[in-house]
CSV table of C-alpha atoms in Angstrom, one decimal:
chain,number,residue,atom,x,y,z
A,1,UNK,CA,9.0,-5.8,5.7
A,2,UNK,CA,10.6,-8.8,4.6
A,3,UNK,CA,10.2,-9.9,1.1
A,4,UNK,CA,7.4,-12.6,2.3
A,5,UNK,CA,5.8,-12.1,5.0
A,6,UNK,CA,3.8,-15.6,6.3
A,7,UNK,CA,1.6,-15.3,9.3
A,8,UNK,CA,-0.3,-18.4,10.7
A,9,UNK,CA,-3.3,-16.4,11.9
A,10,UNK,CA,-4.5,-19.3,14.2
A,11,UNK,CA,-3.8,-21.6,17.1
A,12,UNK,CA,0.1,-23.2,16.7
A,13,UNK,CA,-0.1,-26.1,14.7
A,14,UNK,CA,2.3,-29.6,14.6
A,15,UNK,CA,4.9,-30.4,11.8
A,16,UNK,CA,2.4,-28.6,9.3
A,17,UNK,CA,5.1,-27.2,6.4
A,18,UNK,CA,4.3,-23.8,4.5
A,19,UNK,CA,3.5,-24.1,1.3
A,20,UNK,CA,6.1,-22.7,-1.0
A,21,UNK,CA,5.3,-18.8,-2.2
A,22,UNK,CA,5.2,-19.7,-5.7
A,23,UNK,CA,2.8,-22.4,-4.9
A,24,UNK,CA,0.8,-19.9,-3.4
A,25,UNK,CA,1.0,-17.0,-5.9
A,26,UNK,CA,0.2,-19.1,-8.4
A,27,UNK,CA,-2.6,-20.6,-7.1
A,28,UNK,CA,-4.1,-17.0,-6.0
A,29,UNK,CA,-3.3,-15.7,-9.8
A,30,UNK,CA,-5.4,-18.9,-11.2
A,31,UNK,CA,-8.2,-18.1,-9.3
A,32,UNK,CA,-8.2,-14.4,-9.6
A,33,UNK,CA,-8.2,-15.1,-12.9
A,34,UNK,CA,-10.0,-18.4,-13.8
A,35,UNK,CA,-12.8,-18.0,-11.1
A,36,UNK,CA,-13.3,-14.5,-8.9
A,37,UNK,CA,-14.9,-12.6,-11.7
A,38,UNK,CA,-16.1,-9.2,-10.0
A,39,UNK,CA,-13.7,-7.0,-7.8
A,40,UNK,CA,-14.6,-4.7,-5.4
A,41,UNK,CA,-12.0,-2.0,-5.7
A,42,UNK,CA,-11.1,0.9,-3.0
A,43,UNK,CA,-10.3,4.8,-3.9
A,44,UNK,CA,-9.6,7.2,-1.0
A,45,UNK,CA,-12.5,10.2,-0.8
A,46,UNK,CA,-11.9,13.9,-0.2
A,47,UNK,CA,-12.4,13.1,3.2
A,48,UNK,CA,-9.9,10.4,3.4
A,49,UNK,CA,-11.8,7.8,3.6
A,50,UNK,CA,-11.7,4.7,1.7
A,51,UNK,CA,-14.2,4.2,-1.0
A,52,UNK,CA,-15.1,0.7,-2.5
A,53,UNK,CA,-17.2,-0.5,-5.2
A,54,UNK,CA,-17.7,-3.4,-7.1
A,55,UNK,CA,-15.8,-3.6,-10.6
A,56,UNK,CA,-13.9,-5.4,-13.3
A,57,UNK,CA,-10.6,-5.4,-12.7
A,58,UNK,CA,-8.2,-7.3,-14.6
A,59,UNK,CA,-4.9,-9.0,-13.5
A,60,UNK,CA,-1.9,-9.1,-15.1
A,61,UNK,CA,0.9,-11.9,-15.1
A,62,UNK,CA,2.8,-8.9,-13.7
A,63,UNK,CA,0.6,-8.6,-10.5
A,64,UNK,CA,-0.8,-5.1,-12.4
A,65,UNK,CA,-4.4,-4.6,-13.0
A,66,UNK,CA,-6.2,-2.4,-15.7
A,67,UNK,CA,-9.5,-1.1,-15.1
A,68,UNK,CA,-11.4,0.3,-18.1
A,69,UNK,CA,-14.6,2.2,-17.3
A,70,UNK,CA,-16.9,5.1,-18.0
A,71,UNK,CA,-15.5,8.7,-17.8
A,72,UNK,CA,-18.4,9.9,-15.5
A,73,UNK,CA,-17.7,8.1,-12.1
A,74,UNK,CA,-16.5,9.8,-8.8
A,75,UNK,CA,-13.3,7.7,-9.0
A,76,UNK,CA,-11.5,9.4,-11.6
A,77,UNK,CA,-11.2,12.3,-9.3
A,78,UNK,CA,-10.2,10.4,-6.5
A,79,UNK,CA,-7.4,8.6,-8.5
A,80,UNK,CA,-6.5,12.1,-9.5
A,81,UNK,CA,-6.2,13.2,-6.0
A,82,UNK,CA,-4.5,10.0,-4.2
A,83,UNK,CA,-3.6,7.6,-7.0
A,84,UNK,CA,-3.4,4.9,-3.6
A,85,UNK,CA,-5.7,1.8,-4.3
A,86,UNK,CA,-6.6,-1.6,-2.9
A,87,UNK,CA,-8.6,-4.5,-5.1
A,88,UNK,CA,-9.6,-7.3,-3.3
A,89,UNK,CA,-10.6,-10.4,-5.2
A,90,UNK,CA,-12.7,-12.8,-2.9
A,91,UNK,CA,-14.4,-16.5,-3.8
A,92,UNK,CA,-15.6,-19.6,-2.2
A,93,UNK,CA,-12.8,-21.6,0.1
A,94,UNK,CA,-10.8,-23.8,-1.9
A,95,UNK,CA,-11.8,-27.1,-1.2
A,96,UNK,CA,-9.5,-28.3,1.3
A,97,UNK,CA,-10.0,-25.4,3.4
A,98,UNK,CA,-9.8,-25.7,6.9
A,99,UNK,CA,-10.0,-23.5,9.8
A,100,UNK,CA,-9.9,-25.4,12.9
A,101,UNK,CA,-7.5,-23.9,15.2
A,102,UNK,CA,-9.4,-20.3,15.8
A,103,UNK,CA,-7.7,-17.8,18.2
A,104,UNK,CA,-10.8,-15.9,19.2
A,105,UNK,CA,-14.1,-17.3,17.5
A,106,UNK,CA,-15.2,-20.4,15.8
A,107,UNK,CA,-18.0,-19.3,13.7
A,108,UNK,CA,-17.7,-22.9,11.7
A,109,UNK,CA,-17.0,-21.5,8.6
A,110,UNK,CA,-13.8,-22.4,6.0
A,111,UNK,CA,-11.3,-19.6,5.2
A,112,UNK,CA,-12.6,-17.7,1.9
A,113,UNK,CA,-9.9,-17.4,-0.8
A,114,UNK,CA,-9.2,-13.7,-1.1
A,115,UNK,CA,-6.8,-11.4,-2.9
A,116,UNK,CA,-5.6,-8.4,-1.7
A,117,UNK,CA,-3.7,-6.0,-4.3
A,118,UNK,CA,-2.8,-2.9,-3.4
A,119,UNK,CA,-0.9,-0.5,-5.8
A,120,UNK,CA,-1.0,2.9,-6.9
A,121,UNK,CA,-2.6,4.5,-10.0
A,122,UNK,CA,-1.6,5.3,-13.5
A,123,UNK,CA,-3.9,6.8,-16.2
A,124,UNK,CA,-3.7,5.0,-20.1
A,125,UNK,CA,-2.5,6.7,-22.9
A,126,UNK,CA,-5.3,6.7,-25.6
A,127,UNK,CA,-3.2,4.2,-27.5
A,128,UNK,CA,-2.8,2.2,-24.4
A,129,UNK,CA,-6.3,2.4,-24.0
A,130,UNK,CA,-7.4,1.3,-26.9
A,131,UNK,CA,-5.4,-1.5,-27.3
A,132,UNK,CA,-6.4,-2.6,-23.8
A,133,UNK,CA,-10.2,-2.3,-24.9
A,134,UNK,CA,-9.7,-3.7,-28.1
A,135,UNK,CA,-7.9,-7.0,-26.4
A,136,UNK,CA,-10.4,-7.7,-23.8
A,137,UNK,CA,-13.5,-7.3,-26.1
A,138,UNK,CA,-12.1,-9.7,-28.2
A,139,UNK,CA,-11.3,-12.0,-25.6
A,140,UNK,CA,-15.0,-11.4,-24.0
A,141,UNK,CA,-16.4,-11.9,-27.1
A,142,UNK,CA,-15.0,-14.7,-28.2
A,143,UNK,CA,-16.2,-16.2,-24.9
A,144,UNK,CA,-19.8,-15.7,-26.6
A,145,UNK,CA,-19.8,-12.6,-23.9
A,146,UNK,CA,-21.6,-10.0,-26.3
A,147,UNK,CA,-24.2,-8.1,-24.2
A,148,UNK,CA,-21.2,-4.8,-23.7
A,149,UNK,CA,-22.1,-2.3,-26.4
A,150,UNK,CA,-20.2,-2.4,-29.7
A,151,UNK,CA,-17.7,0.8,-29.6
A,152,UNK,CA,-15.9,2.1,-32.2
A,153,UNK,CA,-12.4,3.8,-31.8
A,154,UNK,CA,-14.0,7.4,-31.4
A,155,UNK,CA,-16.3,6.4,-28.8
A,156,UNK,CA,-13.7,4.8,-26.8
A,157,UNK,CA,-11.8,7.4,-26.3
A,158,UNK,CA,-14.8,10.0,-26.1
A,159,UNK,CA,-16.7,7.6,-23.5
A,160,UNK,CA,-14.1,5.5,-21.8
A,161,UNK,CA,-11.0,5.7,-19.3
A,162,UNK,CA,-7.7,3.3,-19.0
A,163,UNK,CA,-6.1,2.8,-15.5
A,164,UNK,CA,-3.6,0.2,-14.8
A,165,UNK,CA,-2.8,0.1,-11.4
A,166,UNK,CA,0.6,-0.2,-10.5
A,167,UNK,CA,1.0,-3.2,-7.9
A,168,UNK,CA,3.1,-2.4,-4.7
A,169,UNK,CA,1.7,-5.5,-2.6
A,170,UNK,CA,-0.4,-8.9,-2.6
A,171,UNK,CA,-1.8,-10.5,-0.1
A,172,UNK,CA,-3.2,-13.9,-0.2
A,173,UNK,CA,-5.7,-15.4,2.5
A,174,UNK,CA,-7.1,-19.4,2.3
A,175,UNK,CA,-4.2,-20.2,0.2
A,176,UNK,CA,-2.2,-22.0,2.4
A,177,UNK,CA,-3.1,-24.0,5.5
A,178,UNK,CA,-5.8,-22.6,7.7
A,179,UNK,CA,-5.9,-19.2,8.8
A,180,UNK,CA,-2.5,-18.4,7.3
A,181,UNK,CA,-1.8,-15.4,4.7
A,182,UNK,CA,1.1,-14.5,2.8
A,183,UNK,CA,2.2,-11.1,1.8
A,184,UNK,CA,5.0,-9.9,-0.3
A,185,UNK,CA,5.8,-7.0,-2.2
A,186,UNK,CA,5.4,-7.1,-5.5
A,187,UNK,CA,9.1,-7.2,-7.4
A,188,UNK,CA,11.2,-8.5,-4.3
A,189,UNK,CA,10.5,-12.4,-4.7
């Protein structure tokens, strides 16, 4: 693949330009991070089927994500197995949204901004893992966001996992004009 790949995803239009990539990536990083909240991220089962559920998952200026969570859920394993994962951010359509050249069905509807990271896998050090923890507590709390339970160094690492996932490739829908999505790998911009 190309370094970007842009694909219209619609019905030809006239003397409509693309909107520069960094336009578009930054916009998609604002709104991953300003607006999207909740992520629903994807693991690969036993079976080799994708598994998704609906997480925190932070982005990083760097296109990487860290995920702090529980020790007890099914995931864990699964990262241990096949450390391949997706997180898809997805929100309301920007506001000028449009998507009025359809190839196949017009369900009247705008595009939904969505973004599609996919990456692989790696498991925090305890120091890493604290100081992630430590960061975004302060940052949620000084938010006024203080319902998460007070932890102390010991029962972070006795009760809590680090993952940052490595990003290999973004993909950005309702960013641009219409139907069209942009996809690059992450590093060859």
């Amino acid at each position: 693949m190309h370094a970007v790949k842009i694909q219209r995803n619609e019905r030809p239009r006239e003397d409509v330009p693309v909107r520069p990539l960094a336009e578009v990536a930054e916009a998609a990083m604002r709104f991953v991070v300003q607006e999207a909240g909740f992520a629903q991220v994807y693991t690969v089962n036993r079976e080799g089927f994708p598994v998704g559920r609906t997480m925190v998952a932070v982005l990083n200026p760097d296109w990487s994500a860290t995920l702090v969570q529980r020790k007890v859920h099914r995931r864990i394993g699964q990262l241990q197995r096949n450390p391949n994962v997706e997180i898809l951010w997805l929100g309301e359509p920007a506001a000028d949204s449009v998507n009025d050249r359809p190839h196949v069905y017009d369900w009247g509807l705008t595009i939904p901004r969505a973004v599609f990271l996919r990456g692989t896998a790696r498991f925090m050090s305890d120091g890493e893992l604290l100081e992630t923890f430590i960061t975004r507590t302060a940052i949620q709390r000084g938010k006024g966001l203080t319902k998460a339970p007070q932890r102390d160094r010991e029962n972070v690492l006795e009760e809590l996992l680090g993952i940052v996932i490595q990003p290999v490739q973004v993909r950005v829908e309702g960013f641009g004009t219409g139907a069209e999505s942009f996809t690059w790998k992450v590093g060859e911009l």
